[in-house]
Each structure stands twice: as structure tokens, then as C-alpha cells.
Short mmCIF file of C-alpha atoms and ligand atoms in Angstrom, two decimals:
data_model
loop_
_atom_site.label_atom_id
_atom_site.label_comp_id
_atom_site.label_asym_id
_atom_site.label_seq_id
_atom_site.Cartn_x
_atom_site.Cartn_y
_atom_site.Cartn_z
CA MET A 601 0.00 0.00 0.00
CA ALA A 602 1.23 3.51 -0.80
CA SER A 603 2.26 5.56 2.24
CA GLN A 604 0.32 8.68 3.11
CA GLU A 605 3.31 10.72 1.99
CA ASP A 606 3.25 9.09 -1.44
CA VAL A 607 -0.46 9.73 -1.75
CA PHE A 608 0.10 13.38 -0.92
CA LYS A 609 2.89 13.69 -3.50
CA LYS A 610 0.65 12.14 -6.12
CA LEU A 611 -2.14 14.50 -5.18
CA VAL A 612 0.12 17.53 -5.62
CA ALA A 613 1.31 16.21 -9.00
CA HIS A 614 -2.28 15.53 -10.05
CA CYS A 615 -3.31 19.07 -9.12
CA LYS A 616 -0.69 20.41 -11.49
CA GLU A 617 -1.19 17.93 -14.31
CA TYR A 618 -4.93 18.50 -14.49
CA GLY A 619 -5.05 22.28 -14.16
CA PHE A 620 -6.07 22.63 -10.53
CA VAL A 621 -3.06 24.26 -8.83
CA PHE A 622 0.24 25.55 -10.26
CA PRO A 623 3.23 26.92 -8.37
CA SER A 624 3.22 30.72 -8.74
CA SER A 625 5.48 32.14 -11.47
CA GLU A 626 6.75 28.66 -12.18
CA ILE A 627 8.92 29.68 -15.14
CA TYR A 628 11.07 31.51 -12.58
CA ASP A 629 11.12 28.42 -10.34
CA GLY A 630 8.15 29.50 -8.26
CA LEU A 631 7.70 31.68 -5.22
CA GLY A 632 7.67 30.12 -1.75
CA ALA A 633 4.21 29.13 -0.55
CA VAL A 634 2.39 31.09 -3.25
CA TYR A 635 0.19 29.21 -5.72
CA ASP A 636 -2.04 29.88 -8.71
CA TYR A 637 -5.28 28.10 -9.45
CA GLY A 638 -5.74 26.72 -12.95
CA GLN A 639 -8.81 26.23 -15.10
CA ASN A 640 -10.29 23.42 -13.01
CA GLY A 641 -9.02 24.75 -9.69
CA VAL A 642 -10.76 28.07 -10.10
CA GLU A 643 -14.09 26.35 -10.79
CA LEU A 644 -13.76 24.17 -7.70
CA LYS A 645 -12.73 27.18 -5.63
CA ASN A 646 -15.66 29.26 -6.89
CA ASN A 647 -18.05 26.43 -6.08
CA ILE A 648 -16.65 26.16 -2.54
CA LYS A 649 -17.08 29.90 -2.11
CA LYS A 650 -20.64 29.77 -3.44
CA TYR A 651 -21.50 26.90 -1.12
CA TRP A 652 -20.24 28.95 1.84
CA TRP A 653 -21.63 32.31 0.76
CA ASP A 654 -25.13 31.05 -0.02
CA SER A 655 -25.24 29.03 3.20
CA MET A 656 -24.66 32.29 5.06
CA ILE A 657 -26.56 34.81 2.97
CA LEU A 658 -29.49 32.79 1.60
CA LEU A 659 -30.15 30.69 4.67
CA HIS A 660 -30.01 33.56 7.18
CA GLU A 661 -32.07 36.67 6.80
CA ASN A 662 -29.98 38.33 9.52
CA ILE A 663 -26.63 37.83 7.74
CA VAL A 664 -25.42 40.17 4.99
CA GLY A 665 -22.15 40.37 3.10
CA ILE A 666 -19.48 42.99 2.48
CA ASP A 667 -16.29 43.25 0.44
CA ALA A 668 -13.72 45.40 2.26
CA ALA A 669 -10.39 46.53 0.84
CA ILE A 670 -7.17 44.64 1.54
CA PHE A 671 -5.42 47.83 2.68
CA MET A 672 -6.73 49.38 5.87
CA HIS A 673 -5.67 52.32 7.96
CA PRO A 674 -2.51 51.15 9.80
CA THR A 675 -4.00 51.95 13.20
CA THR A 676 -6.46 49.12 12.57
CA TRP A 677 -3.61 46.66 13.11
CA LYS A 678 -2.40 48.44 16.21
CA ALA A 679 -5.91 48.18 17.67
CA SER A 680 -6.36 44.55 16.68
CA GLY A 681 -3.08 43.63 18.37
CA HIS A 682 -1.40 42.42 15.17
CA VAL A 683 1.42 44.99 15.20
CA ASP A 684 2.52 43.98 18.68
CA ALA A 685 1.48 40.39 19.00
CA PHE A 686 1.05 38.65 15.65
CA ASN A 687 4.35 36.87 16.01
CA ASP A 688 5.80 33.42 15.60
CA PRO A 689 8.89 32.36 17.55
CA LEU A 690 11.58 31.46 15.04
CA ILE A 691 14.92 29.75 15.39
CA ASP A 692 17.69 29.14 12.83
CA ASN A 693 20.09 26.27 12.49
CA ARG A 694 23.53 27.74 11.86
CA ASP A 695 24.77 24.79 9.83
CA SER A 696 21.91 24.23 7.42
CA LYS A 697 20.87 27.92 7.50
CA LYS A 698 17.29 26.66 7.71
CA ARG A 699 14.65 28.52 9.69
CA TYR A 700 12.07 26.83 11.88
CA ARG A 701 9.23 27.75 14.14
CA ALA A 702 10.41 26.94 17.64
CA ASP A 703 6.90 25.98 18.75
CA VAL A 704 6.53 23.62 15.80
CA LEU A 705 9.84 21.88 16.57
CA ILE A 706 8.62 21.26 20.10
CA GLU A 707 5.18 20.13 18.95
CA GLU A 708 6.88 17.62 16.65
CA GLN A 709 8.91 16.36 19.59
CA LEU A 710 5.67 15.88 21.56
CA ALA A 711 4.23 13.95 18.62
CA LYS A 712 7.33 11.72 18.65
CA TYR A 713 6.56 10.61 22.21
CA ASP A 714 3.00 9.82 21.14
CA GLU A 715 4.34 7.83 18.21
CA LYS A 716 6.62 5.83 20.51
CA ILE A 717 3.69 5.05 22.79
CA ASN A 718 1.60 3.98 19.82
CA LYS A 719 4.39 1.74 18.55
CA GLU A 720 4.67 -0.03 21.90
CA CYS A 721 0.90 -0.52 21.91
CA ASP A 722 0.84 -1.85 18.36
CA LYS A 723 3.63 -4.31 19.14
CA ALA A 724 1.80 -5.53 22.24
CA ALA A 725 -1.50 -5.74 20.40
CA LYS A 726 0.11 -8.10 17.90
CA ARG A 727 1.55 -10.22 20.71
CA PHE A 728 -1.63 -10.48 22.77
CA GLY A 729 -4.12 -10.69 19.93
CA GLU A 730 -7.79 -10.24 20.70
CA SER A 731 -7.45 -10.16 24.46
CA PHE A 732 -5.38 -6.96 24.27
CA ASP A 733 -6.62 -4.16 26.50
CA ARG A 734 -4.96 -0.97 25.30
CA GLU A 735 -5.94 1.20 28.24
CA MET A 736 -4.71 -1.33 30.78
CA PHE A 737 -1.47 -1.80 28.87
CA CYS A 738 -0.82 1.97 28.82
CA GLN A 739 -1.40 2.18 32.55
CA THR A 740 0.92 -0.69 33.46
CA ASN A 741 3.71 -0.96 30.89
CA ALA A 742 6.89 0.62 32.24
CA ARG A 743 8.19 1.86 28.92
CA VAL A 744 4.89 3.43 27.93
CA GLN A 745 4.68 5.05 31.34
CA GLU A 746 8.14 6.50 30.92
CA TYR A 747 7.32 8.00 27.50
CA ALA A 748 4.00 9.35 28.77
CA GLN A 749 5.68 10.99 31.72
CA LYS A 750 8.35 12.62 29.53
CA ARG A 751 5.65 13.82 27.21
CA ASP A 752 3.57 15.35 30.00
CA VAL A 753 6.55 17.11 31.56
CA LEU A 754 7.52 18.52 28.18
CA HIS A 755 3.95 19.59 27.45
CA ALA A 756 3.64 21.44 30.76
CA ARG A 757 6.97 23.22 30.22
CA PHE A 758 6.02 24.15 26.66
CA VAL A 759 2.62 25.60 27.56
CA ALA A 760 4.16 27.59 30.44
CA ALA A 761 6.84 29.00 28.13
CA LEU A 762 4.26 30.01 25.51
CA GLU A 763 2.00 31.61 28.05
CA ALA A 764 4.84 33.60 29.57
CA ASN A 765 6.15 34.42 26.09
CA ASN A 766 9.51 33.15 27.36
CA LEU A 767 11.76 32.79 24.31
CA GLU A 768 14.86 31.68 26.29
CA GLU A 769 12.86 28.87 27.78
CA LEU A 770 11.68 27.76 24.33
CA LYS A 771 15.31 27.54 23.24
CA GLN A 772 16.26 25.72 26.44
CA ILE A 773 13.54 23.14 25.78
CA ILE A 774 14.93 22.55 22.28
CA ILE A 775 18.40 22.05 23.77
CA ASP A 776 17.25 19.85 26.66
CA GLU A 777 15.20 17.65 24.35
CA GLU A 778 18.23 17.34 22.05
CA ILE A 779 16.15 18.34 19.03
CA VAL A 780 18.25 18.33 15.87
CA CYS A 781 17.79 20.11 12.57
CA PRO A 782 16.28 17.57 10.12
CA ILE A 783 18.59 18.87 7.36
CA SER A 784 22.01 19.22 9.01
CA GLY A 785 21.37 16.83 11.88
CA THR A 786 23.09 19.27 14.27
CA ARG A 787 22.02 21.14 17.39
CA ASN A 788 23.75 24.36 16.43
CA TRP A 789 20.77 26.66 17.09
CA THR A 790 20.52 30.45 17.24
CA ASP A 791 18.44 32.20 19.89
CA VAL A 792 14.68 32.24 19.46
CA ARG A 793 13.35 35.52 18.08
CA GLN A 794 9.87 36.87 17.53
CA PHE A 795 8.94 37.34 13.91
CA ASN A 796 5.94 39.43 12.87
CA LEU A 797 3.85 37.72 10.22
CA MET A 798 2.42 40.83 8.58
CA PHE A 799 3.61 41.97 5.16
CA SER A 800 4.05 45.71 4.90
CA THR A 801 4.44 48.13 2.04
CA GLU A 802 4.32 51.87 1.53
CA MET A 803 1.48 54.02 0.37
CA GLY A 804 2.16 57.34 -1.35
CA SER A 805 5.48 58.63 -2.66
CA THR A 806 8.39 58.70 -0.27
CA SER A 807 9.14 62.37 -0.96
CA ASP A 808 5.98 63.60 0.72
CA GLY A 809 6.19 61.11 3.56
CA ALA A 810 4.97 57.66 2.72
CA MET A 811 2.75 55.77 5.12
CA LYS A 812 3.57 52.22 6.12
CA VAL A 813 0.55 50.05 5.40
CA TYR A 814 -0.01 46.33 5.84
CA LEU A 815 -1.53 43.65 3.68
CA ARG A 816 -4.33 42.40 5.91
CA PRO A 817 -3.45 39.18 7.77
CA GLU A 818 -7.15 38.41 8.30
CA THR A 819 -10.36 39.65 6.73
CA ALA A 820 -12.16 40.06 10.07
CA GLN A 821 -10.99 43.62 10.77
CA GLY A 822 -12.69 44.91 7.61
CA ILE A 823 -15.94 43.68 9.13
CA PHE A 824 -15.31 45.16 12.57
CA VAL A 825 -14.57 48.66 11.31
CA ASN A 826 -17.68 48.54 9.09
CA TYR A 827 -20.09 46.88 11.47
CA LEU A 828 -21.90 50.06 12.42
CA ASN A 829 -22.14 51.23 8.78
CA VAL A 830 -23.80 47.95 7.89
CA GLN A 831 -26.00 47.90 10.99
CA LYS A 832 -27.30 51.40 10.36
CA THR A 833 -27.70 51.30 6.58
CA GLY A 834 -29.09 47.76 6.64
CA ARG A 835 -31.28 48.45 9.70
CA MET A 836 -29.90 45.29 11.26
CA LYS A 837 -30.93 44.23 14.73
CA ILE A 838 -28.79 42.21 17.08
CA PRO A 839 -28.16 39.31 16.69
CA PHE A 840 -26.90 39.77 13.13
CA GLY A 841 -23.93 38.67 11.07
CA ILE A 842 -21.63 40.06 8.39
CA ALA A 843 -19.95 37.68 5.96
CA GLN A 844 -16.94 38.28 3.76
CA ILE A 845 -14.69 36.35 1.41
CA GLY A 846 -11.29 37.77 0.59
CA LYS A 847 -7.54 37.47 0.42
CA ALA A 848 -5.32 37.53 3.49
CA PHE A 849 -1.53 37.56 3.71
CA ARG A 850 0.86 36.11 6.27
CA ASN A 851 4.60 35.89 6.00
CA GLU A 852 4.62 32.32 7.31
CA ILE A 853 8.08 31.23 8.44
CA VAL A 854 7.62 27.60 7.70
CA ALA A 855 5.50 27.28 4.63
CA ARG A 856 4.94 23.64 3.90
CA GLN A 857 2.36 21.14 2.84
CA PHE A 858 1.35 22.69 -0.44
CA ILE A 859 -1.70 24.95 -0.17
CA PHE A 860 -2.22 24.13 3.52
CA ARG A 861 -0.01 26.99 4.64
CA MET A 862 0.35 29.77 2.10
CA ARG A 863 1.65 33.31 2.25
CA GLU A 864 -1.27 34.60 0.20
CA PHE A 865 -4.54 32.82 0.84
CA GLU A 866 -8.25 33.37 0.96
CA GLN A 867 -10.56 33.40 3.95
CA MET A 868 -14.31 33.11 4.34
CA GLU A 869 -15.26 34.76 7.58
CA MET A 870 -18.52 35.58 9.28
CA GLN A 871 -18.68 37.79 12.36
CA PHE A 872 -21.89 37.40 14.33
CA PHE A 873 -22.76 40.27 16.67
CA VAL A 874 -24.66 39.33 19.81
CA LYS A 875 -25.81 40.74 23.10
CA PRO A 876 -23.19 40.40 25.86
CA GLY A 877 -23.93 37.36 27.99
CA THR A 878 -25.45 35.35 25.12
CA GLU A 879 -22.15 34.71 23.35
CA LEU A 880 -21.51 31.20 24.61
CA GLN A 881 -24.94 30.03 23.48
CA TRP A 882 -24.25 31.45 20.03
CA PHE A 883 -20.79 29.92 20.06
CA GLU A 884 -22.39 26.47 20.52
CA HIS A 885 -24.92 27.26 17.81
CA TRP A 886 -22.28 28.19 15.22
CA LYS A 887 -20.04 25.32 16.21
CA ALA A 888 -22.85 22.87 15.42
CA PHE A 889 -24.00 24.70 12.29
CA ARG A 890 -20.54 24.80 10.76
CA LEU A 891 -19.93 21.10 11.31
CA LYS A 892 -23.26 20.32 9.66
CA TRP A 893 -22.20 22.43 6.68
CA HIS A 894 -19.02 20.38 6.31
CA LYS A 895 -20.68 17.02 6.81
CA ALA A 896 -23.48 17.73 4.31
CA LEU A 897 -20.89 17.36 1.55
CA GLY A 898 -20.79 13.64 2.26
CA LEU A 899 -17.02 13.17 2.41
CA GLY A 900 -17.43 10.95 5.50
CA ASP A 901 -18.42 12.08 9.00
CA HIS A 902 -15.42 10.30 10.55
CA LYS A 903 -13.07 12.69 8.75
CA TYR A 904 -14.06 15.62 10.97
CA ARG A 905 -13.43 16.39 14.59
CA TYR A 906 -13.51 19.36 16.92
CA HIS A 907 -10.38 20.49 18.65
CA ASP A 908 -11.13 22.76 21.58
CA HIS A 909 -8.34 25.18 22.41
CA ASP A 910 -6.55 24.76 25.76
CA LYS A 911 -4.77 28.05 25.45
CA LEU A 912 -7.13 30.85 24.44
CA ALA A 913 -5.98 33.96 22.61
CA HIS A 914 -6.13 37.06 24.81
CA TYR A 915 -9.36 38.23 23.16
CA ALA A 916 -11.29 34.95 23.27
CA ASN A 917 -13.45 33.28 25.88
CA ALA A 918 -14.04 30.09 23.87
CA ALA A 919 -12.47 28.68 20.72
CA THR A 920 -12.57 25.49 18.76
CA ASP A 921 -11.19 24.25 15.47
CA ILE A 922 -12.91 21.98 13.02
CA GLU A 923 -10.22 19.59 11.90
CA PHE A 924 -10.23 17.44 8.81
CA GLU A 925 -8.30 14.27 8.19
CA MET A 926 -5.73 15.31 5.58
CA PRO A 927 -3.16 12.87 4.16
CA PHE A 928 -0.79 14.23 6.84
CA GLY A 929 -3.20 13.82 9.77
CA PHE A 930 -6.07 15.75 11.33
CA LYS A 931 -5.53 19.47 10.66
CA GLU A 932 -7.40 22.70 11.26
CA VAL A 933 -9.62 23.80 8.42
CA GLU A 934 -11.83 26.23 10.28
CA GLY A 935 -11.75 28.16 13.53
CA ILE A 936 -14.79 29.19 15.55
CA HIS A 937 -14.00 31.83 18.12
CA SER A 938 -15.89 33.73 20.74
CA ARG A 939 -13.95 37.01 20.48
CA THR A 940 -15.83 38.89 23.22
CA ASP A 941 -15.98 42.68 22.73
CA PHE A 942 -12.21 42.85 22.33
CA ASP A 943 -12.03 44.06 18.73
CA LEU A 944 -14.90 46.55 18.79
CA GLY A 945 -13.81 47.86 22.20
CA SER A 946 -10.28 48.31 20.97
CA HIS A 947 -11.34 50.11 17.77
CA GLU A 948 -13.47 52.42 19.87
CA LYS A 949 -10.46 53.21 22.02
CA TYR A 950 -7.99 53.75 19.17
CA SER A 951 -10.38 55.69 16.90
CA GLY A 952 -11.95 57.77 19.63
CA LYS A 953 -15.33 57.22 17.95
CA ASN A 954 -18.39 55.88 19.64
CA ILE A 955 -19.17 52.63 17.85
CA LYS A 956 -21.64 51.19 20.32
CA TYR A 957 -24.86 49.59 19.20
CA PHE A 958 -28.11 51.10 20.38
CA ASP A 959 -30.48 48.30 21.32
CA PRO A 960 -34.06 49.58 20.85
CA GLU A 961 -35.45 46.65 22.80
CA ILE A 962 -33.80 47.60 26.05
CA ASN A 963 -33.21 51.24 25.21
CA GLN A 964 -29.50 50.93 25.93
CA SER A 965 -26.20 51.17 24.07
CA TYR A 966 -23.56 48.50 24.38
CA THR A 967 -20.56 47.02 22.61
CA PRO A 968 -21.73 43.76 21.02
CA PHE A 969 -19.87 40.51 21.59
CA VAL A 970 -18.71 38.61 18.54
CA ILE A 971 -18.70 34.99 17.48
CA GLU A 972 -16.60 34.39 14.42
CA THR A 973 -16.46 31.50 12.02
CA SER A 974 -13.28 31.61 9.95
CA ILE A 975 -12.39 29.12 7.25
CA GLY A 976 -9.61 29.10 4.67
CA VAL A 977 -10.82 28.54 1.11
CA ASP A 978 -7.50 26.94 0.19
CA ARG A 979 -7.51 24.54 3.14
CA MET A 980 -11.08 23.62 2.32
CA PHE A 981 -9.95 23.06 -1.28
CA LEU A 982 -7.16 20.77 -0.06
CA SER A 983 -9.52 18.81 2.17
CA ILE A 984 -11.94 18.27 -0.73
CA MET A 985 -9.11 17.31 -3.04
CA SER A 986 -7.61 14.80 -0.62
CA ALA A 987 -10.94 13.20 0.20
CA ALA A 988 -11.85 12.98 -3.48
CA TYR A 989 -8.57 11.59 -4.84
CA CYS A 990 -8.88 7.90 -5.48
CA GLU A 991 -6.86 5.30 -7.38
CA GLU A 992 -8.96 2.34 -8.44
CA MET A 993 -8.16 -1.02 -9.96
CA LEU A 994 -10.71 -1.97 -12.56
CA GLU A 995 -11.78 -5.31 -13.94
CA GLY A 996 -9.39 -6.58 -16.58
CA GLY A 997 -6.29 -5.15 -14.86
CA ASP A 998 -6.92 -1.58 -15.90
CA SER A 999 -6.76 1.24 -13.37
CA ARG A 1000 -8.09 4.77 -13.09
CA VAL A 1001 -7.52 7.92 -11.05
CA VAL A 1002 -10.84 9.46 -10.19
CA LEU A 1003 -11.70 12.58 -8.22
CA LYS A 1004 -14.89 11.72 -6.38
CA PHE A 1005 -15.92 15.30 -5.71
CA PRO A 1006 -19.29 16.02 -4.19
CA ALA A 1007 -21.19 16.68 -7.44
CA VAL A 1008 -22.20 20.18 -6.28
CA LEU A 1009 -18.53 21.21 -6.12
CA ALA A 1010 -17.23 19.46 -9.26
CA PRO A 1011 -15.55 21.94 -11.65
CA VAL A 1012 -17.32 20.48 -14.69
CA LYS A 1013 -20.72 18.90 -14.24
CA ALA A 1014 -21.09 17.07 -17.53
CA CYS A 1015 -19.05 16.24 -20.59
CA VAL A 1016 -20.90 15.71 -23.86
CA MET A 1017 -19.27 13.26 -26.28
CA PRO A 1018 -20.28 12.29 -29.82
CA LEU A 1019 -19.31 8.66 -30.36
CA VAL A 1020 -17.68 9.57 -33.68
CA LYS A 1021 -16.75 12.84 -35.34
CA LYS A 1022 -19.15 12.42 -38.25
CA ASP A 1023 -22.67 11.39 -39.34
CA GLY A 1024 -24.27 14.39 -37.63
CA LEU A 1025 -23.30 13.22 -34.12
CA PRO A 1026 -21.17 16.31 -33.27
CA GLU A 1027 -24.09 18.54 -34.28
CA LYS A 1028 -26.47 16.60 -32.04
CA ALA A 1029 -23.93 16.78 -29.19
CA ARG A 1030 -23.69 20.57 -29.62
CA GLU A 1031 -27.47 20.77 -29.42
CA ILE A 1032 -27.31 19.00 -26.06
CA MET A 1033 -24.55 21.32 -24.87
CA ASN A 1034 -26.75 24.28 -25.78
CA LEU A 1035 -29.57 22.78 -23.78
CA LEU A 1036 -27.50 22.37 -20.64
CA LYS A 1037 -24.94 25.16 -20.70
CA PHE A 1038 -27.12 27.85 -19.13
CA ASP A 1039 -27.33 25.95 -15.87
CA PHE A 1040 -24.30 23.69 -15.73
CA LYS A 1041 -20.62 24.02 -16.58
CA CYS A 1042 -20.25 21.51 -19.43
CA SER A 1043 -17.37 20.43 -21.59
CA TYR A 1044 -17.25 18.84 -25.03
CA ASP A 1045 -14.88 16.07 -26.09
CA GLU A 1046 -14.77 14.23 -29.41
CA LYS A 1047 -11.16 13.05 -29.42
CA ASP A 1048 -9.91 9.46 -28.81
CA SER A 1049 -11.86 6.39 -27.77
CA ILE A 1050 -14.80 6.71 -25.40
CA GLY A 1051 -12.78 4.80 -22.75
CA LYS A 1052 -9.97 7.35 -22.91
CA ARG A 1053 -12.43 10.22 -22.75
CA TYR A 1054 -14.03 8.70 -19.64
CA ARG A 1055 -10.58 8.51 -17.96
CA ARG A 1056 -9.92 12.16 -18.73
CA GLN A 1057 -13.21 13.17 -17.13
CA ASP A 1058 -12.63 10.89 -14.12
CA ALA A 1059 -9.30 12.61 -13.54
CA VAL A 1060 -10.98 16.00 -13.19
CA GLY A 1061 -13.99 14.62 -11.33
CA THR A 1062 -16.80 15.22 -13.85
CA PRO A 1063 -19.87 13.46 -12.42
CA PHE A 1064 -21.62 12.79 -15.75
CA CYS A 1065 -20.52 11.82 -19.24
CA ILE A 1066 -23.16 11.95 -21.95
CA THR A 1067 -22.55 9.97 -25.11
CA VAL A 1068 -24.37 10.65 -28.36
CA ASP A 1069 -24.47 7.71 -30.81
CA HIS A 1070 -26.23 6.84 -34.05
CA GLN A 1071 -29.24 5.53 -32.16
CA THR A 1072 -29.63 8.98 -30.60
CA LEU A 1073 -30.55 10.44 -33.98
CA GLU A 1074 -33.38 7.95 -34.22
CA ASP A 1075 -34.82 7.72 -30.71
CA GLY A 1076 -33.62 10.93 -28.98
CA CYS A 1077 -31.89 8.92 -26.23
CA VAL A 1078 -28.29 9.19 -24.98
CA THR A 1079 -26.06 7.18 -22.66
CA ILE A 1080 -25.34 8.85 -19.36
CA ARG A 1081 -22.41 7.42 -17.45
CA HIS A 1082 -22.01 8.00 -13.71
CA ARG A 1083 -18.48 8.77 -12.50
CA ASP A 1084 -18.33 6.83 -9.22
CA THR A 1085 -20.22 3.66 -10.15
CA MET A 1086 -19.26 3.82 -13.85
CA GLN A 1087 -22.79 2.65 -14.51
CA GLN A 1088 -24.41 3.61 -17.77
CA GLN A 1089 -28.02 4.42 -18.35
CA ARG A 1090 -30.01 5.10 -21.48
CA VAL A 1091 -32.14 8.20 -21.01
CA LYS A 1092 -34.16 10.65 -23.07
CA ILE A 1093 -32.43 13.93 -23.90
CA GLU A 1094 -35.26 15.83 -22.20
CA GLU A 1095 -34.51 14.01 -18.94
CA LEU A 1096 -30.86 15.07 -18.80
CA HIS A 1097 -31.46 18.42 -17.19
CA SER A 1098 -33.36 17.04 -14.22
CA ILE A 1099 -30.99 14.07 -13.71
CA ILE A 1100 -28.01 16.43 -13.49
CA ASP A 1101 -29.83 19.07 -11.49
CA GLU A 1102 -30.89 16.56 -8.86
CA GLN A 1103 -27.21 15.82 -8.09
CA VAL A 1104 -25.55 19.20 -8.55
CA ASN A 1105 -28.07 21.65 -7.15
CA MET A 1106 -26.81 23.11 -3.87
CA LYS A 1107 -30.40 23.48 -2.75
CA ASN A 1108 -30.40 19.81 -1.80
CA LEU A 1109 -27.45 20.26 0.56
CA PHE A 1110 -28.90 23.42 2.06
CA LYS A 1111 -32.11 21.58 2.87
CA LYS A 1112 -30.04 19.00 4.75
CA ILE A 1113 -28.28 21.71 6.76
CA VAL A 1114 -31.38 23.54 7.89
CA GLU A 1115 -33.64 20.56 8.53
P1 ATP B 2265 -2.64 27.88 11.94
O1 ATP B 2265 -2.67 27.57 13.42
O2 ATP B 2265 -2.73 26.66 11.05
O3 ATP B 2265 -1.55 28.84 11.54
P2 ATP B 2265 -4.52 29.88 12.57
O4 ATP B 2265 -5.16 29.32 13.80
O5 ATP B 2265 -3.51 30.95 12.67
O6 ATP B 2265 -3.98 28.69 11.65
P3 ATP B 2265 -6.73 31.54 11.93
O7 ATP B 2265 -6.03 32.80 12.20
O8 ATP B 2265 -7.76 31.05 12.91
O9 ATP B 2265 -5.68 30.38 11.62
O10 ATP B 2265 -7.37 31.63 10.47
C1 ATP B 2265 -8.60 31.03 10.12
C2 ATP B 2265 -8.45 30.06 8.98
O11 ATP B 2265 -7.70 30.64 7.91
C3 ATP B 2265 -7.71 28.79 9.32
O12 ATP B 2265 -8.58 27.85 9.91
C4 ATP B 2265 -7.22 28.34 7.97
O13 ATP B 2265 -8.22 27.60 7.28
C5 ATP B 2265 -6.97 29.61 7.24
N1 ATP B 2265 -5.53 29.95 7.23
C6 ATP B 2265 -4.83 30.57 8.20
N2 ATP B 2265 -3.53 30.71 7.84
C7 ATP B 2265 -3.42 30.16 6.61
C8 ATP B 2265 -2.35 30.01 5.69
N3 ATP B 2265 -1.14 30.47 5.96
N4 ATP B 2265 -2.59 29.40 4.51
C9 ATP B 2265 -3.82 28.94 4.20
N5 ATP B 2265 -4.88 29.06 5.02
C10 ATP B 2265 -4.70 29.66 6.21
#
């Protein structure tokens, strides 16, 4: 069986070969952790965004959208805390000249202890067979106990160092744990330094005093500074939400794992403004709603889990991640945070403007509390890609690579194929394209054998292939072939629209979410 790492490599190669994701400016050897979406990638990405946007805007009469600029007044980032505190602790290895995140090196060390414990358990499970009691074994086996104790001590030290923002202690942990650089294999480390993740640039010409501005590291602040504009002009009443999709930029130190951690990425965020004191109820509500949204896609419920935060950011009073099982383990795809009144309160302070909400029901003004749901489009894209990617052996020794996308998200919904390039079949196929193209993204393919054409469509995840043959000209029927089952069905041309619509219409998923 191929290792997870191999599967991931194949997935990355597939994304490039089939026009989903290209390295940015590839002819110049690319740019670190920046990627471009190709012809199929952009369709998938747009469908993901539509699925999110409509689930917010259509399903909730109290949620509206905005589209704020990427540049914001620099004081915004002072107020939000990003200028002073949006840092990662970095450390360099002097021999390899490679840079790492100190916290990530330590987290990997923690994972190593877990791996060792798991290995001991797996060995014992093999030895004892069915009677093996994992919990009992972990409690009594001396070696497992030793690893668990080392892990717990390290964990406690690590959390304390992070909370105290103690960079010397982080370095000391790396030294004490004898962590080596994976490239040079040495322990020749520099001190740990804080590194701000915001990109900055200058606005205006330098001669008349340019202003340092930042590329936004999150879209949320555009919503906070506009919340009162929207509330007043939209006559919104609390509780209400504002949704936004847009680019965000972070100068990530360790950019790895393809589009999982990028320097330019896209977020879909919704800030929900509530009355103080009700925020934890709403937090639970959004936590449940967001998981339902993910699960409705049908990628497998077991692939999702919540990860509640132990260490809360200074502005939060509850936070959880929705994690998805990627080829490299369970990873955060979305964060749901109860951000209190931190951001609005801070903007009020820094701007000197009163941005309180007047609640007509209680005749009082207050600063609303905020629940935020924040998901990365690119991470969502990667989760869909990895769940969909499938290599299958077929009868007769043949094999195929198929992307089993949820049909609603598939870049192309149907491919129309005349069996041969003559006898009026292409014309008939074009007629069918014209029938479908107003509602569904369709493609047309008349080259090579039908088998080859099916493979090409499987590789980009097209749910339906429609073949026009000589019989079609006589009886008005075509063959529709289903991607996952490869089953073929003879149907009337007039039925095509409803067969496709039934599978690709987002309405069906939305009904599942709200029921
Ligand atoms: P991580 O811990 O992985 O760095 P985070 O907790 O900093 O992520 P948030 O600030 O909560 O992330 O951002 C919300 C969402 O934005 C994340 O759940 C993720 O989907 C996405 N995101 C954040 N950073 C990146 C990135 N560098 N590349 C791609 N997506 C990202």
C-alpha cells in the first residue's frame, strides 16, 4: 500500500497535471508558498465559495455580506493587536541555515513521544491478539509510562513558556530535548526571536512622507470597522452577522504542505454580533451549524473532529477548530471563536469614535460581543481534493484515477461526447450542450476512444458523461455514465437536465443543513 506521503505527493502532482493548482510564477522556479489556481481549480474554488456564501446569505435573513479593501488604515492593526502580538517564535540552524518555528519543533517532539507510545501498543496488540486491553497496557507498561511521563513534563513546560512568552525557555527546551535540525542533523541553534507575520508596504510617494501600510493578515478587521455602517444602513438588529470572502496575507516562516499553509490565501469569515452574555450560546450554535455544513458534503463524518483550544488567545473566551483528516493527519480547516468585545472595544479606544450599538429593545447602548467562524478557502480546497482523490483497480487489470468530488462542487458537471466525429453526431452533441450550458458548466470532447475520454473526465472529477451515438438520432436517447459507479443508463435527452440538477443543485445540501 502507498504511504500517506506518497499519496500526498501524487495528489500535488495531479493538481498540477490536471489544471487545478500551479506553483506561482513557475517559469522563474516559483515563489515560496504562493500558488495559482488553474482552469479546473478556479471552478472548484468558486463552487466552494458559493457553497459557503449562499449558506450564510441565503439561509439567514440576519446575515449580509461585504467586500472590504485589503489595505486598511494602519492603526487598525495596532488596535487589533497584530502589530505587537502577531508573532511566531523562530529559530535558525547555523549549519543548514534553515529557519524553523520553535513551537513547531517542540510540537513535533511531543508527537514523537506519542508515536513511541503507539508503537509499543501496536507491538503488544500483535503479541496479545484479541485479548489486548490498550488502556490497561498503557497504565501498566513501564516503557509506555516513561514516554507518557516525559511527554507530559515537556507539554507542561512548553505551555508555560508560551504563556509567559519566554523565548529563552523555548530555546532551552529545544536544547534539553536534544532536538536536531532535520537537514544538518546538528544542534547548532541560534536564539529564538519573535517574527511578525504581517507583510508591509508603503502608500504614497516617499518624498511627501509615505505611510507604512499592511496587507491584511485576516479579513475580520474589515468587518469590525464597518459593522456600524452595515448595521445602520441595513437596519440590522442584534443578533446579526456580516460575511466576507477575501484574500489575506501572512509571512509564514515555515511554509509547507502545499496549499495548507500559504503566504497569500483566501478566507471566508462571518462575524456574528450578539448581546453580551449570550455569546456562549451562540458559540455552541455556530459550532454545530458549521460542522453540519461540512458534513453535508458527504465526504465521510469520521473525517471531521472538533479540537477545543486549551490556550485561548487574549481576546477569546471560547475557541474550537474543526479539523479534517488530511493525508498528513487531522488538521485545522476552520476556527470558531468567541472574540468577546475585544475588537470593537479596541477600535473604539484607538479611533476615539463611539461605535456602540443602540439596542431599541432595552433602550441601551452596548458594545456587542462577537462569534466568528473563519475558514480558509484553500484549506477547504485541499480537504476536498484529498478526500476525493482515489486510485482504483478496474476489472481486466486496468486502473483509473478518479476525483470523487461532491457533485455540487465538481468543476465540470457534464461532458458531452459524440461517439464519432461524423454522421451528424457532433451537431447533435452541440445541441445538447446548448440545452445544458445555461445551468451547468459543461465540456465537449470528441477526441480518442470513449474509454480514454471517460478517464480524462474521471481525472478531473466530472460526475456525468453523456454519449451521443447513431441511435440517438433515431430515438432521442443518450447514454449517461455515472463517475463513481461507472454505470451507464439510457435516457431521453429531455430528462438530462433534471438528472443532473438533482445531483448538482446546492439546494439539496442546504435543505439538509437547515432541517
Ligand atoms: P494555523 O494555526 O494553522 O496557523 P490559525 O489558527 O492561525 O492557523 P486563523 O487565524 O484562525 O488560523 O485563520 C482562520 C483560517 O484561515 C484557518 O482555519 C485556515 O483555514 C486559514 N488559514 C490561516 N492561515 C493560513 C495560511 N497560511 N494558509 C492557508 N490558510 C490559512
